[in-house]
Short mmCIF file of C-alpha atoms and ligand atoms in Angstrom, two decimals:
data_model
loop_
_atom_site.label_atom_id
_atom_site.label_comp_id
_atom_site.label_asym_id
_atom_site.label_seq_id
_atom_site.Cartn_x
_atom_site.Cartn_y
_atom_site.Cartn_z
CA UNK A 1 -112.53 23.66 -36.03
CA UNK A 2 -108.80 23.69 -36.39
CA UNK A 3 -106.13 23.51 -33.71
CA UNK A 4 -103.03 25.59 -34.20
CA UNK A 5 -100.72 24.40 -36.95
CA UNK A 6 -97.99 23.24 -34.56
CA UNK A 7 -100.35 20.61 -33.15
CA UNK A 8 -101.44 19.05 -36.40
CA UNK A 9 -100.14 15.49 -36.60
CA UNK A 10 -98.83 15.55 -33.06
CA UNK A 11 -99.63 12.32 -31.16
CA UNK A 12 -100.67 12.40 -27.47
CA UNK A 13 -98.22 11.13 -24.88
CA UNK A 14 -97.97 7.35 -25.15
CA UNK A 15 -98.16 5.98 -21.58
CA UNK A 16 -97.42 2.44 -20.46
CA UNK A 17 -100.35 0.11 -21.15
CA UNK A 18 -102.91 0.06 -18.27
CA UNK A 19 -103.12 -3.18 -16.26
CA UNK A 20 -106.85 -3.60 -16.78
CA UNK A 21 -106.60 -3.36 -20.53
CA UNK A 22 -103.99 -6.07 -20.65
CA UNK A 23 -106.03 -8.39 -18.38
CA UNK A 24 -109.00 -8.00 -20.58
CA UNK A 25 -107.23 -8.28 -23.96
CA UNK A 26 -105.16 -11.32 -23.01
CA UNK A 27 -107.52 -12.99 -20.52
CA UNK A 28 -104.90 -12.81 -17.80
CA UNK A 29 -105.75 -12.82 -14.05
CA UNK A 30 -102.56 -11.29 -12.87
CA UNK A 31 -100.65 -8.53 -14.61
CA UNK A 32 -97.63 -6.60 -13.30
CA UNK A 33 -96.92 -3.17 -14.64
CA UNK A 34 -93.17 -2.47 -14.88
CA UNK A 35 -93.57 0.21 -17.50
CA UNK A 36 -93.83 3.74 -16.01
CA UNK A 37 -91.18 3.82 -13.29
CA UNK A 38 -93.69 3.93 -10.49
CA UNK A 39 -92.62 2.77 -7.04
CA UNK A 40 -93.39 -1.01 -6.59
CA UNK A 41 -93.48 -0.49 -2.82
CA UNK A 42 -96.18 2.13 -3.05
CA UNK A 43 -95.87 5.11 -0.76
CA UNK A 44 -95.13 5.89 2.86
CA UNK A 45 -97.57 4.30 5.30
CA UNK A 46 -97.65 7.70 7.05
CA UNK A 47 -99.42 9.11 4.00
CA UNK A 48 -102.36 6.78 4.45
CA UNK A 49 -102.94 8.12 7.93
CA UNK A 50 -103.44 11.66 6.72
CA UNK A 51 -105.45 10.90 3.60
CA UNK A 52 -108.67 10.70 5.52
CA UNK A 53 -108.27 14.30 6.76
CA UNK A 54 -107.58 15.45 3.28
CA UNK A 55 -111.00 14.19 2.19
CA UNK A 56 -112.79 16.59 4.52
CA UNK A 57 -112.36 19.60 2.30
CA UNK A 58 -113.04 18.35 -1.18
CA UNK A 59 -115.73 20.95 -1.71
CA UNK A 60 -113.21 23.74 -1.21
CA UNK A 61 -110.65 24.79 -3.84
CA UNK A 62 -107.11 23.79 -3.05
CA UNK A 63 -104.53 26.30 -1.86
CA UNK A 64 -103.11 27.37 -5.20
CA UNK A 65 -99.91 28.55 -3.43
CA UNK A 66 -99.60 25.12 -1.72
CA UNK A 67 -98.34 26.85 1.38
CA UNK A 68 -97.75 23.93 3.70
CA UNK A 69 -96.13 21.76 1.07
CA UNK A 70 -94.07 24.73 -0.09
CA UNK A 71 -92.79 25.35 3.45
CA UNK A 72 -91.98 21.65 3.71
CA UNK A 73 -90.08 21.41 0.42
CA UNK A 74 -88.22 24.73 1.03
CA UNK A 75 -87.06 23.47 4.40
CA UNK A 76 -86.13 20.05 3.00
CA UNK A 77 -84.04 21.56 0.23
CA UNK A 78 -82.73 24.61 2.08
CA UNK A 79 -84.13 27.07 -0.41
CA UNK A 80 -86.51 29.98 -0.18
CA UNK A 81 -90.24 29.34 -0.54
CA UNK A 82 -90.33 31.79 -3.39
CA UNK A 83 -87.82 29.71 -5.36
CA UNK A 84 -90.36 26.95 -5.79
CA UNK A 85 -93.10 26.41 -8.34
CA UNK A 86 -95.46 23.44 -8.07
CA UNK A 87 -97.07 21.66 -10.96
CA UNK A 88 -99.59 18.98 -11.68
CA UNK A 89 -96.66 16.64 -11.95
CA UNK A 90 -93.28 18.00 -13.12
CA UNK A 91 -94.83 17.37 -16.57
CA UNK A 92 -96.78 20.55 -16.01
CA UNK A 93 -93.72 22.54 -14.99
CA UNK A 94 -92.13 21.50 -18.33
CA UNK A 95 -95.29 22.70 -20.08
CA UNK A 96 -95.21 25.92 -18.19
CA UNK A 97 -91.55 26.55 -19.01
CA UNK A 98 -92.18 26.04 -22.69
CA UNK A 99 -95.34 28.15 -22.61
CA UNK A 100 -93.56 30.96 -20.80
CA UNK A 101 -90.24 31.01 -22.70
CA UNK A 102 -90.78 29.86 -26.24
CA UNK A 103 -92.10 31.40 -29.44
CA UNK A 104 -91.77 30.27 -33.05
CA UNK A 105 -88.52 32.24 -33.29
CA UNK A 106 -86.86 30.17 -30.58
CA UNK A 107 -85.41 26.75 -30.14
CA UNK A 108 -84.58 24.30 -27.39
CA UNK A 109 -81.65 21.90 -27.10
CA UNK A 110 -82.25 18.38 -25.86
CA UNK A 111 -80.62 15.01 -26.03
CA UNK A 112 -82.07 12.23 -28.06
CA UNK A 113 -83.45 9.85 -27.05
CA UNK A 114 -84.69 11.50 -23.84
CA UNK A 115 -87.98 12.24 -22.07
CA UNK A 116 -90.46 13.09 -24.80
CA UNK A 117 -92.24 15.91 -23.09
CA UNK A 118 -89.49 18.51 -23.64
CA UNK A 119 -89.74 18.51 -27.38
CA UNK A 120 -93.49 17.76 -27.35
CA UNK A 121 -94.26 21.00 -25.48
CA UNK A 122 -91.66 23.01 -27.38
CA UNK A 123 -93.21 21.89 -30.70
CA UNK A 124 -96.64 23.06 -29.57
CA UNK A 125 -95.22 26.51 -28.91
CA UNK A 126 -93.81 26.51 -32.47
CA UNK A 127 -90.18 26.36 -31.36
CA UNK A 128 -87.50 24.36 -33.13
CA UNK A 129 -85.80 21.38 -31.54
CA UNK A 130 -82.01 20.94 -31.64
CA UNK A 131 -81.65 17.25 -30.81
CA UNK A 132 -78.19 15.99 -29.85
CA UNK A 133 -77.68 12.22 -29.93
CA UNK A 134 -76.64 10.46 -26.70
CA UNK A 135 -73.23 8.87 -26.83
CA UNK A 136 -73.53 5.34 -25.54
CA UNK A 137 -76.72 6.32 -23.75
CA UNK A 138 -75.18 9.42 -22.11
CA UNK A 139 -75.81 13.13 -22.75
CA UNK A 140 -73.10 14.66 -24.92
CA UNK A 141 -72.86 18.00 -23.11
CA UNK A 142 -70.11 19.34 -25.37
CA UNK A 143 -72.20 18.76 -28.49
CA UNK A 144 -75.21 20.18 -26.68
CA UNK A 145 -73.19 23.33 -25.89
CA UNK A 146 -72.36 23.62 -29.60
CA UNK A 147 -76.01 23.23 -30.53
CA UNK A 148 -76.89 26.38 -28.59
CA UNK A 149 -77.36 29.44 -30.80
CA UNK A 150 -78.67 32.95 -30.37
CA UNK A 151 -82.25 31.64 -30.57
CA UNK A 152 -81.87 28.95 -27.90
CA UNK A 153 -84.04 29.52 -24.85
CA UNK A 154 -83.89 26.27 -22.93
CA UNK A 155 -81.45 23.33 -22.65
CA UNK A 156 -82.94 20.23 -21.08
CA UNK A 157 -80.62 17.83 -19.24
CA UNK A 158 -82.45 14.72 -18.06
CA UNK A 159 -80.30 13.46 -15.24
CA UNK A 160 -80.50 10.51 -14.83
CA UNK A 161 -81.76 10.25 -18.37
CA UNK A 162 -85.09 8.53 -19.16
CA UNK A 163 -85.06 6.03 -20.93
CA UNK A 164 -81.38 5.09 -20.59
CA UNK A 165 -80.91 5.60 -16.79
CA UNK A 166 -77.46 7.00 -17.37
CA UNK A 167 -76.22 10.20 -15.68
CA UNK A 168 -74.03 13.19 -16.23
CA UNK A 169 -71.34 13.66 -13.52
CA UNK A 170 -70.72 16.70 -11.38
CA UNK A 171 -67.58 17.97 -13.04
CA UNK A 172 -68.98 17.65 -16.51
CA UNK A 173 -72.29 19.32 -15.59
CA UNK A 174 -70.54 22.18 -13.81
CA UNK A 175 -68.18 22.90 -16.68
CA UNK A 176 -71.20 22.83 -19.05
CA UNK A 177 -73.17 25.18 -16.83
CA UNK A 178 -70.28 27.62 -16.75
CA UNK A 179 -70.18 27.84 -20.53
CA UNK A 180 -73.92 28.13 -21.23
CA UNK A 181 -74.83 31.76 -21.95
CA UNK A 182 -76.67 33.22 -18.94
CA UNK A 183 -79.77 34.05 -20.95
CA UNK A 184 -80.33 30.32 -21.76
CA UNK A 185 -82.22 28.31 -19.13
CA UNK A 186 -80.58 25.02 -18.13
CA UNK A 187 -83.22 22.57 -16.89
CA UNK A 188 -81.86 19.73 -14.80
CA UNK A 189 -84.75 17.23 -14.73
CA UNK A 190 -84.04 15.10 -11.65
CA UNK A 191 -87.20 12.96 -11.57
CA UNK A 192 -85.12 9.99 -10.33
CA UNK A 193 -82.96 11.96 -7.88
CA UNK A 194 -83.87 9.80 -4.84
CA UNK A 195 -82.61 6.63 -6.60
CA UNK A 196 -79.18 7.97 -7.58
CA UNK A 197 -76.24 6.12 -6.05
CA UNK A 198 -73.27 7.61 -8.00
CA UNK A 199 -71.07 9.72 -5.77
CA UNK A 200 -70.23 12.14 -8.52
CA UNK A 201 -73.83 12.95 -9.32
CA UNK A 202 -74.18 16.72 -9.44
CA UNK A 203 -75.40 18.44 -6.26
CA UNK A 204 -77.40 21.12 -8.06
CA UNK A 205 -79.33 22.95 -5.35
CA UNK A 206 -76.36 24.97 -4.08
CA UNK A 207 -75.52 25.99 -7.64
CA UNK A 208 -78.74 28.06 -7.73
CA UNK A 209 -76.86 30.74 -5.78
CA UNK A 210 -74.44 31.30 -8.65
CA UNK A 211 -76.53 30.46 -11.66
CA UNK A 212 -79.74 32.39 -12.14
CA UNK A 213 -80.34 30.43 -15.38
CA UNK A 214 -80.52 27.02 -13.68
CA UNK A 215 -83.77 25.27 -12.89
CA UNK A 216 -84.15 21.91 -11.14
CA UNK A 217 -87.18 19.65 -11.57
CA UNK A 218 -88.22 17.07 -8.98
CA UNK A 219 -91.34 14.99 -8.50
CA UNK A 220 -93.42 13.05 -5.99
CA UNK A 221 -94.40 10.58 -8.73
CA UNK A 222 -91.40 8.22 -8.69
CA UNK A 223 -89.63 7.29 -5.43
CA UNK A 224 -92.34 8.99 -3.31
CA UNK A 225 -94.88 6.71 -4.95
CA UNK A 226 -97.58 9.34 -5.54
CA UNK A 227 -97.84 9.30 -9.34
CA UNK A 228 -101.62 9.39 -9.38
CA UNK A 229 -101.82 12.54 -7.23
CA UNK A 230 -99.75 14.62 -9.71
CA UNK A 231 -97.36 16.70 -7.70
CA UNK A 232 -93.97 17.89 -9.02
CA UNK A 233 -92.05 21.07 -8.72
CA UNK A 234 -89.36 23.30 -10.10
CA UNK A 235 -86.66 25.10 -8.04
CA UNK A 236 -84.86 28.10 -9.47
CA UNK A 237 -83.96 31.72 -9.18
CA UNK A 238 -86.53 33.58 -7.18
CA UNK A 239 -87.17 36.35 -9.72
CA UNK A 240 -87.47 33.90 -12.55
CA UNK A 241 -89.84 31.62 -10.65
CA UNK A 242 -92.04 34.61 -9.71
CA UNK A 243 -92.08 35.67 -13.39
CA UNK A 244 -93.23 32.18 -14.33
CA UNK A 245 -96.01 31.97 -11.76
CA UNK A 246 -98.75 33.91 -13.66
CA UNK A 247 -98.60 31.18 -16.37
CA UNK A 248 -99.60 28.50 -13.87
CA UNK A 249 -103.20 27.34 -13.61
CA UNK A 250 -104.81 28.84 -10.50
CA UNK A 251 -105.37 25.50 -8.65
CA UNK A 252 -102.95 23.28 -10.49
CA UNK A 253 -102.05 21.06 -7.56
CA UNK A 254 -104.93 19.48 -5.58
CA UNK A 255 -105.52 19.32 -1.84
CA UNK A 256 -105.06 15.54 -1.54
CA UNK A 257 -101.81 15.69 -3.48
CA UNK A 258 -100.45 18.55 -1.41
CA UNK A 259 -101.24 16.84 1.90
CA UNK A 260 -99.89 13.47 0.75
CA UNK A 261 -96.72 14.99 -0.67
CA UNK A 262 -96.06 16.97 2.53
CA UNK A 263 -96.41 13.82 4.60
CA UNK A 264 -94.43 11.69 2.21
CA UNK A 265 -91.55 14.19 2.35
CA UNK A 266 -91.35 13.86 6.11
CA UNK A 267 -90.86 10.07 5.91
CA UNK A 268 -87.28 9.93 4.56
CA UNK A 269 -86.88 6.50 6.13
CA UNK A 270 -89.28 5.11 3.51
CA UNK A 271 -87.29 6.76 0.75
CA UNK A 272 -84.03 5.32 2.08
CA UNK A 273 -85.56 1.85 2.16
CA UNK A 274 -86.81 2.08 -1.34
CA UNK A 275 -83.44 3.38 -2.53
CA UNK A 276 -81.73 0.41 -0.88
CA UNK A 277 -84.13 -2.19 -2.26
CA UNK A 278 -83.83 -0.63 -5.68
CA UNK A 279 -80.04 -0.97 -5.67
CA UNK A 280 -80.29 -4.62 -4.65
CA UNK A 281 -82.76 -5.27 -7.47
CA UNK A 282 -80.62 -3.35 -9.97
CA UNK A 283 -77.77 -5.66 -9.18
CA UNK A 284 -80.06 -8.63 -9.83
CA UNK A 285 -80.84 -7.28 -13.36
CA UNK A 286 -77.17 -6.43 -14.04
CA UNK A 287 -76.07 -9.92 -12.97
CA UNK A 288 -78.68 -11.42 -15.24
CA UNK A 289 -77.56 -9.34 -18.23
CA UNK A 290 -73.94 -10.13 -17.64
CA UNK A 291 -74.67 -13.82 -17.41
CA UNK A 292 -76.62 -13.71 -20.64
CA UNK A 293 -74.19 -11.42 -22.41
CA UNK A 294 -76.85 -8.73 -22.96
CA UNK A 295 -75.73 -5.14 -23.15
CA UNK A 296 -77.51 -2.86 -20.70
CA UNK A 297 -77.25 0.80 -19.87
CA UNK A 298 -75.86 1.26 -16.30
CA UNK A 299 -78.78 2.91 -14.51
CA UNK A 300 -78.90 5.36 -11.62
CA UNK A 301 -82.74 5.25 -11.71
CA UNK A 302 -85.42 2.61 -10.91
CA UNK A 303 -85.51 1.20 -14.44
CA UNK A 304 -83.10 -0.52 -16.75
CA UNK A 305 -82.75 -0.46 -20.51
CA UNK A 306 -81.65 -3.81 -21.84
CA UNK A 307 -80.51 -4.55 -25.38
CA UNK A 308 -81.76 -7.95 -26.29
CA UNK A 309 -80.48 -7.68 -29.86
CA UNK A 310 -83.88 -8.29 -31.33
CA UNK A 311 -86.88 -6.05 -32.09
CA UNK A 312 -88.12 -4.61 -28.78
CA UNK A 313 -91.70 -5.19 -29.88
CA UNK A 314 -91.18 -8.89 -30.02
CA UNK A 315 -89.82 -9.11 -26.46
CA UNK A 316 -92.47 -6.66 -25.27
CA UNK A 317 -95.21 -8.87 -26.65
CA UNK A 318 -93.77 -12.08 -25.16
CA UNK A 319 -93.54 -10.43 -21.76
CA UNK A 320 -97.05 -9.09 -22.10
CA UNK A 321 -98.39 -12.59 -22.74
CA UNK A 322 -96.72 -13.69 -19.47
CA UNK A 323 -98.40 -10.82 -17.60
CA UNK A 324 -95.64 -8.22 -17.60
CA UNK A 325 -96.15 -4.74 -19.01
CA UNK A 326 -92.80 -3.20 -19.93
CA UNK A 327 -91.76 -0.50 -22.43
CA UNK A 328 -90.95 -1.36 -25.99
CA UNK A 329 -87.68 0.32 -26.87
CA UNK A 330 -88.90 0.87 -30.40
CA UNK A 331 -91.10 3.68 -29.06
CA UNK A 332 -88.23 5.10 -27.02
CA UNK A 333 -85.52 5.39 -29.65
CA UNK A 334 -83.78 2.12 -28.76
CA UNK A 335 -85.35 -0.35 -31.20
CA UNK A 336 -83.62 -3.56 -29.94
CA UNK A 337 -84.20 -2.77 -26.28
CA UNK A 338 -86.85 -2.98 -23.61
CA UNK A 339 -87.07 -0.72 -20.65
CA UNK A 340 -88.08 -2.46 -17.43
CA UNK A 341 -89.11 -0.66 -14.25
CA UNK A 342 -87.61 -2.48 -11.30
CA UNK A 343 -90.33 -4.21 -9.35
CA UNK A 344 -90.28 -6.10 -6.07
CA UNK A 345 -87.79 -8.95 -5.57
CA UNK A 346 -90.51 -11.49 -6.38
CA UNK A 347 -91.69 -9.65 -9.53
CA UNK A 348 -88.09 -9.23 -10.76
CA UNK A 349 -87.26 -12.90 -10.21
CA UNK A 350 -90.31 -13.83 -12.24
CA UNK A 351 -89.61 -11.52 -15.18
CA UNK A 352 -85.96 -12.47 -15.26
CA UNK A 353 -87.08 -16.09 -15.38
CA UNK A 354 -89.30 -15.29 -18.41
CA UNK A 355 -86.40 -13.37 -20.07
CA UNK A 356 -84.03 -16.25 -19.42
CA UNK A 357 -86.29 -18.59 -21.35
CA UNK A 358 -87.02 -16.37 -24.33
CA UNK A 359 -87.35 -18.51 -27.41
C1 PLP B 401 -91.72 10.60 -14.92
C2 PLP B 401 -90.94 11.74 -15.37
C3 PLP B 401 -91.37 13.08 -15.25
C4 PLP B 401 -92.80 13.46 -14.96
O1 PLP B 401 -93.15 13.16 -13.69
P1 PLP B 401 -94.52 13.81 -13.16
O2 PLP B 401 -95.35 12.62 -12.79
O3 PLP B 401 -95.16 14.67 -14.15
O4 PLP B 401 -94.08 14.56 -11.98
C5 PLP B 401 -90.54 14.11 -15.62
N1 PLP B 401 -89.31 13.86 -16.13
C6 PLP B 401 -88.86 12.58 -16.29
C7 PLP B 401 -87.52 12.37 -16.86
C8 PLP B 401 -89.68 11.49 -15.96
O5 PLP B 401 -89.22 10.29 -16.15
#
């Protein structure tokens, strides 16, 4: 049996190493995963209270429309319910966009390095990828604009960008959006939205009124701490979202995920606390880098990309042996860097201690 030609040679998504694998391989009792930008503080305690209820109906298919969650998110964002599409993680919304918009005649424009799933899914659809290098870790929107041609269907702007944590400011994003042809979809992937501190970060939701070709992606996997339940969503123009909907799997988000996400959304106090702790911990890493003279990319997210001026794999391995799973920059397009998800104060102090004593 053969798969379609576009999939030949494609490698599956390379996730951060699982904790149990590392414990077994290295004979370690304690391993901390700071690799996949999960929330080190878990999720809202309010979610735990409703999880028991969500277990009552496991024999019944979930609500494919995710009505309650949809109402909650629509209210939270101030958009219409019909402007939302939910996915099994925002990963699935990316897949759905590529599936729905791309053929082998088309192309997408993305930055490089950026989140791998944009090009991965576009490649499977047979589309071409116009990659535009980051400039000092930041999207080069002018060059991305120039990379758009008559076959471009989607431009992905990962903001803040994974893996660099850098962001595109409001003015720049707006002037970009104004110039993109209105038959090209601009996807603003805001997976780390809740962590952003920069005052000039684009406020994109109100722009949906004027730009029918704008789509915003958000997720419950990062700050909301529900990565394993797989709930993400897209917000866009109502007609466009409704046109996408038939491409979605009938029950793509599950009951537990919907109930947990709804509850998590209503506990904004938890999100604020996580945001504040994350900023304190970010300053800890920045101070460390400055003290050691290491270049780092200023991050608006919950991870930091540090250039240790030696092969990322080497540092990755040393940290692994000390019980810390991070991301090797070699696999992320930054060969002399590692990407570290910010952990708790105690975890961060320990990993910084290991990094300080690298031989
Ligand atoms: C983590 C991440 C996602 C995917 O999150 P889901 O768990 O699928 O919701 C999407 N985009 C970026 C940039 C991410 O870092």
